[in-house]
């Protein structure tokens, strides 16, 4: 009992179940399981092929080589991208286009510097700002 009213013990769980139920009945969730859509062939369970194809491979390379310095981690990512690009150039030609340690240090210094305005606030576009991605009000932005 809350304020003299009956209240569910697991209100958040009931809301989540209701939300999933309404999305499934509307046909907007698990659409890849629809047999009518799969007539031309199997559909992927996600539309974000870069997460499972490229990004997870890069994270795997960095995870397998955890002891590398930041410069060598950047070079490992560059080398993986060059090796899997399908480029017909030789390794010598690819190495000629790879960034040097000085290039990487310069990029780190440029992009890690925090430019600020006269009033001390961050410059527009210098990095993600928490308030840009999260709303302080209790109502979700999609209800506006």
mmCIF file of C-alpha atoms in Angstrom:
data_model
loop_
_atom_site.group_PDB
_atom_site.id
_atom_site.type_symbol
_atom_site.label_atom_id
_atom_site.label_comp_id
_atom_site.label_asym_id
_atom_site.label_seq_id
_atom_site.Cartn_x
_atom_site.Cartn_y
_atom_site.Cartn_z
ATOM 1 C CA UNK A 1 0.000 0.000 0.000
ATOM 2 C CA UNK A 2 1.299 3.421 -0.992
ATOM 3 C CA UNK A 3 -0.697 6.497 0.058
ATOM 4 C CA UNK A 4 -3.708 4.269 0.693
ATOM 5 C CA UNK A 5 -3.570 2.761 -2.807
ATOM 6 C CA UNK A 6 -2.565 -0.678 -3.902
ATOM 7 C CA UNK A 7 0.819 -0.728 -5.590
ATOM 8 C CA UNK A 8 2.583 -3.467 -7.500
ATOM 9 C CA UNK A 9 5.698 -4.847 -5.884
ATOM 10 C CA UNK A 10 7.730 -4.906 -9.100
ATOM 11 C CA UNK A 11 6.400 -1.876 -10.946
ATOM 12 C CA UNK A 12 9.464 -1.412 -13.173
ATOM 13 C CA UNK A 13 9.359 -5.050 -14.222
ATOM 14 C CA UNK A 14 5.664 -4.757 -15.081
ATOM 15 C CA UNK A 15 6.333 -1.625 -17.154
ATOM 16 C CA UNK A 16 9.166 -3.332 -19.046
ATOM 17 C CA UNK A 17 6.963 -6.354 -19.772
ATOM 18 C CA UNK A 18 4.145 -4.105 -20.951
ATOM 19 C CA UNK A 19 6.525 -2.136 -23.176
ATOM 20 C CA UNK A 20 7.940 -5.285 -24.791
ATOM 21 C CA UNK A 21 4.463 -6.735 -25.209
ATOM 22 C CA UNK A 22 3.172 -3.623 -26.978
ATOM 23 C CA UNK A 23 6.229 -3.480 -29.292
ATOM 24 C CA UNK A 24 5.829 -7.136 -30.271
ATOM 25 C CA UNK A 25 2.093 -6.767 -30.904
ATOM 26 C CA UNK A 26 2.752 -3.633 -32.994
ATOM 27 C CA UNK A 27 5.200 -5.614 -35.125
ATOM 28 C CA UNK A 28 8.174 -3.338 -34.508
ATOM 29 C CA UNK A 29 10.244 -5.719 -32.366
ATOM 30 C CA UNK A 30 11.842 -8.933 -33.653
ATOM 31 C CA UNK A 31 10.856 -8.111 -37.234
ATOM 32 C CA UNK A 32 13.707 -10.264 -38.525
ATOM 33 C CA UNK A 33 11.748 -13.349 -37.371
ATOM 34 C CA UNK A 34 8.836 -12.619 -39.713
ATOM 35 C CA UNK A 35 8.702 -15.424 -42.314
ATOM 36 C CA UNK A 36 7.253 -13.098 -44.973
ATOM 37 C CA UNK A 37 10.356 -10.902 -44.777
ATOM 38 C CA UNK A 38 12.712 -13.879 -44.972
ATOM 39 C CA UNK A 39 11.470 -15.179 -48.341
ATOM 40 C CA UNK A 40 14.465 -13.702 -50.152
ATOM 41 C CA UNK A 41 16.876 -15.184 -47.615
ATOM 42 C CA UNK A 42 17.789 -14.970 -43.965
ATOM 43 C CA UNK A 43 17.789 -11.532 -42.415
ATOM 44 C CA UNK A 44 20.465 -10.343 -39.977
ATOM 45 C CA UNK A 45 19.340 -9.944 -36.377
ATOM 46 C CA UNK A 46 20.827 -6.444 -36.384
ATOM 47 C CA UNK A 47 21.172 -3.671 -38.915
ATOM 48 C CA UNK A 48 24.461 -2.487 -37.440
ATOM 49 C CA UNK A 49 26.966 -4.632 -39.310
ATOM 50 C CA UNK A 50 29.945 -2.516 -38.264
ATOM 51 C CA UNK A 51 29.609 -3.527 -34.591
ATOM 52 C CA UNK A 52 29.938 -7.243 -35.233
ATOM 53 C CA UNK A 53 32.160 -6.978 -38.265
ATOM 54 C CA UNK A 54 34.764 -4.280 -37.737
ATOM 55 C CA UNK A 55 34.542 -2.760 -34.268
ATOM 56 C CA UNK A 56 34.496 -6.091 -32.430
ATOM 57 C CA UNK A 57 37.543 -7.227 -34.408
ATOM 58 C CA UNK A 58 39.427 -4.051 -33.492
ATOM 59 C CA UNK A 59 38.462 -4.434 -29.846
ATOM 60 C CA UNK A 60 39.702 -8.036 -30.033
ATOM 61 C CA UNK A 61 43.078 -6.933 -31.394
ATOM 62 C CA UNK A 62 43.450 -4.372 -28.616
ATOM 63 C CA UNK A 63 42.273 -6.849 -25.984
ATOM 64 C CA UNK A 64 44.769 -9.484 -27.150
ATOM 65 C CA UNK A 65 47.616 -6.942 -27.043
ATOM 66 C CA UNK A 66 46.861 -5.145 -23.780
ATOM 67 C CA UNK A 67 50.492 -4.329 -22.966
ATOM 68 C CA UNK A 68 51.004 -2.023 -25.939
ATOM 69 C CA UNK A 69 51.644 1.655 -25.464
ATOM 70 C CA UNK A 70 49.090 4.109 -26.811
ATOM 71 C CA UNK A 71 51.184 4.803 -29.908
ATOM 72 C CA UNK A 72 51.578 1.112 -30.662
ATOM 73 C CA UNK A 73 47.841 0.525 -30.074
ATOM 74 C CA UNK A 74 47.063 3.177 -32.684
ATOM 75 C CA UNK A 75 49.526 1.559 -35.069
ATOM 76 C CA UNK A 76 47.964 -1.863 -34.455
ATOM 77 C CA UNK A 77 44.543 -0.490 -35.390
ATOM 78 C CA UNK A 78 45.964 1.180 -38.508
ATOM 79 C CA UNK A 79 47.721 -2.040 -39.495
ATOM 80 C CA UNK A 80 44.563 -4.123 -38.969
ATOM 81 C CA UNK A 81 42.595 -1.698 -41.151
ATOM 82 C CA UNK A 82 45.265 -1.798 -43.865
ATOM 83 C CA UNK A 83 45.482 -5.592 -43.702
ATOM 84 C CA UNK A 84 41.712 -6.059 -44.028
ATOM 85 C CA UNK A 85 41.004 -3.322 -46.555
ATOM 86 C CA UNK A 86 41.435 -5.539 -49.603
ATOM 87 C CA UNK A 87 44.098 -3.167 -50.876
ATOM 88 C CA UNK A 88 46.418 -4.794 -53.428
ATOM 89 C CA UNK A 89 49.480 -2.791 -52.334
ATOM 90 C CA UNK A 90 52.447 -4.564 -50.843
ATOM 91 C CA UNK A 91 53.349 -4.333 -47.156
ATOM 92 C CA UNK A 92 56.195 -1.953 -47.991
ATOM 93 C CA UNK A 93 53.815 0.404 -49.808
ATOM 94 C CA UNK A 94 51.298 0.232 -46.949
ATOM 95 C CA UNK A 95 53.981 0.980 -44.369
ATOM 96 C CA UNK A 96 54.978 4.078 -46.330
ATOM 97 C CA UNK A 97 51.498 5.531 -45.747
ATOM 98 C CA UNK A 98 51.249 4.564 -42.076
ATOM 99 C CA UNK A 99 51.457 7.433 -39.561
ATOM 100 C CA UNK A 100 54.749 7.870 -37.766
ATOM 101 C CA UNK A 101 55.178 8.192 -33.994
ATOM 102 C CA UNK A 102 55.474 11.951 -34.434
ATOM 103 C CA UNK A 103 52.192 12.032 -36.399
ATOM 104 C CA UNK A 104 50.390 10.078 -33.693
ATOM 105 C CA UNK A 105 51.851 12.232 -30.907
ATOM 106 C CA UNK A 106 50.761 15.350 -32.786
ATOM 107 C CA UNK A 107 47.214 14.003 -33.205
ATOM 108 C CA UNK A 108 47.060 13.086 -29.504
ATOM 109 C CA UNK A 109 48.190 16.574 -28.539
ATOM 110 C CA UNK A 110 45.673 18.251 -30.861
ATOM 111 C CA UNK A 111 42.647 16.144 -29.936
ATOM 112 C CA UNK A 112 43.382 15.780 -26.241
ATOM 113 C CA UNK A 113 43.784 19.528 -25.761
ATOM 114 C CA UNK A 114 40.677 21.058 -24.279
ATOM 115 C CA UNK A 115 39.949 24.405 -25.883
ATOM 116 C CA UNK A 116 37.798 26.619 -23.705
ATOM 117 C CA UNK A 117 35.813 29.765 -24.122
ATOM 118 C CA UNK A 118 36.451 33.012 -22.304
ATOM 119 C CA UNK A 119 33.818 32.095 -19.719
ATOM 120 C CA UNK A 120 35.554 28.762 -18.999
ATOM 121 C CA UNK A 121 32.989 26.527 -20.695
ATOM 122 C CA UNK A 122 33.881 23.893 -23.283
ATOM 123 C CA UNK A 123 34.084 24.771 -26.960
ATOM 124 C CA UNK A 124 31.235 23.565 -29.132
ATOM 125 C CA UNK A 125 32.075 20.182 -30.640
ATOM 126 C CA UNK A 126 35.311 19.493 -28.786
ATOM 127 C CA UNK A 127 33.894 16.340 -27.136
ATOM 128 C CA UNK A 128 30.642 14.749 -26.015
ATOM 129 C CA UNK A 129 29.011 16.584 -23.151
ATOM 130 C CA UNK A 130 26.935 14.591 -20.663
ATOM 131 C CA UNK A 131 24.091 17.116 -20.702
ATOM 132 C CA UNK A 132 23.800 16.838 -24.483
ATOM 133 C CA UNK A 133 23.030 13.130 -24.208
ATOM 134 C CA UNK A 134 21.037 12.996 -20.959
ATOM 135 C CA UNK A 135 18.032 15.043 -19.968
ATOM 136 C CA UNK A 136 17.669 16.379 -16.460
ATOM 137 C CA UNK A 137 13.875 16.396 -16.485
ATOM 138 C CA UNK A 138 11.957 13.290 -15.403
ATOM 139 C CA UNK A 139 10.118 13.041 -18.726
ATOM 140 C CA UNK A 140 11.716 11.367 -21.747
ATOM 141 C CA UNK A 141 12.475 13.606 -24.714
ATOM 142 C CA UNK A 142 10.361 11.483 -27.069
ATOM 143 C CA UNK A 143 7.190 12.582 -25.259
ATOM 144 C CA UNK A 144 7.673 16.190 -26.400
#
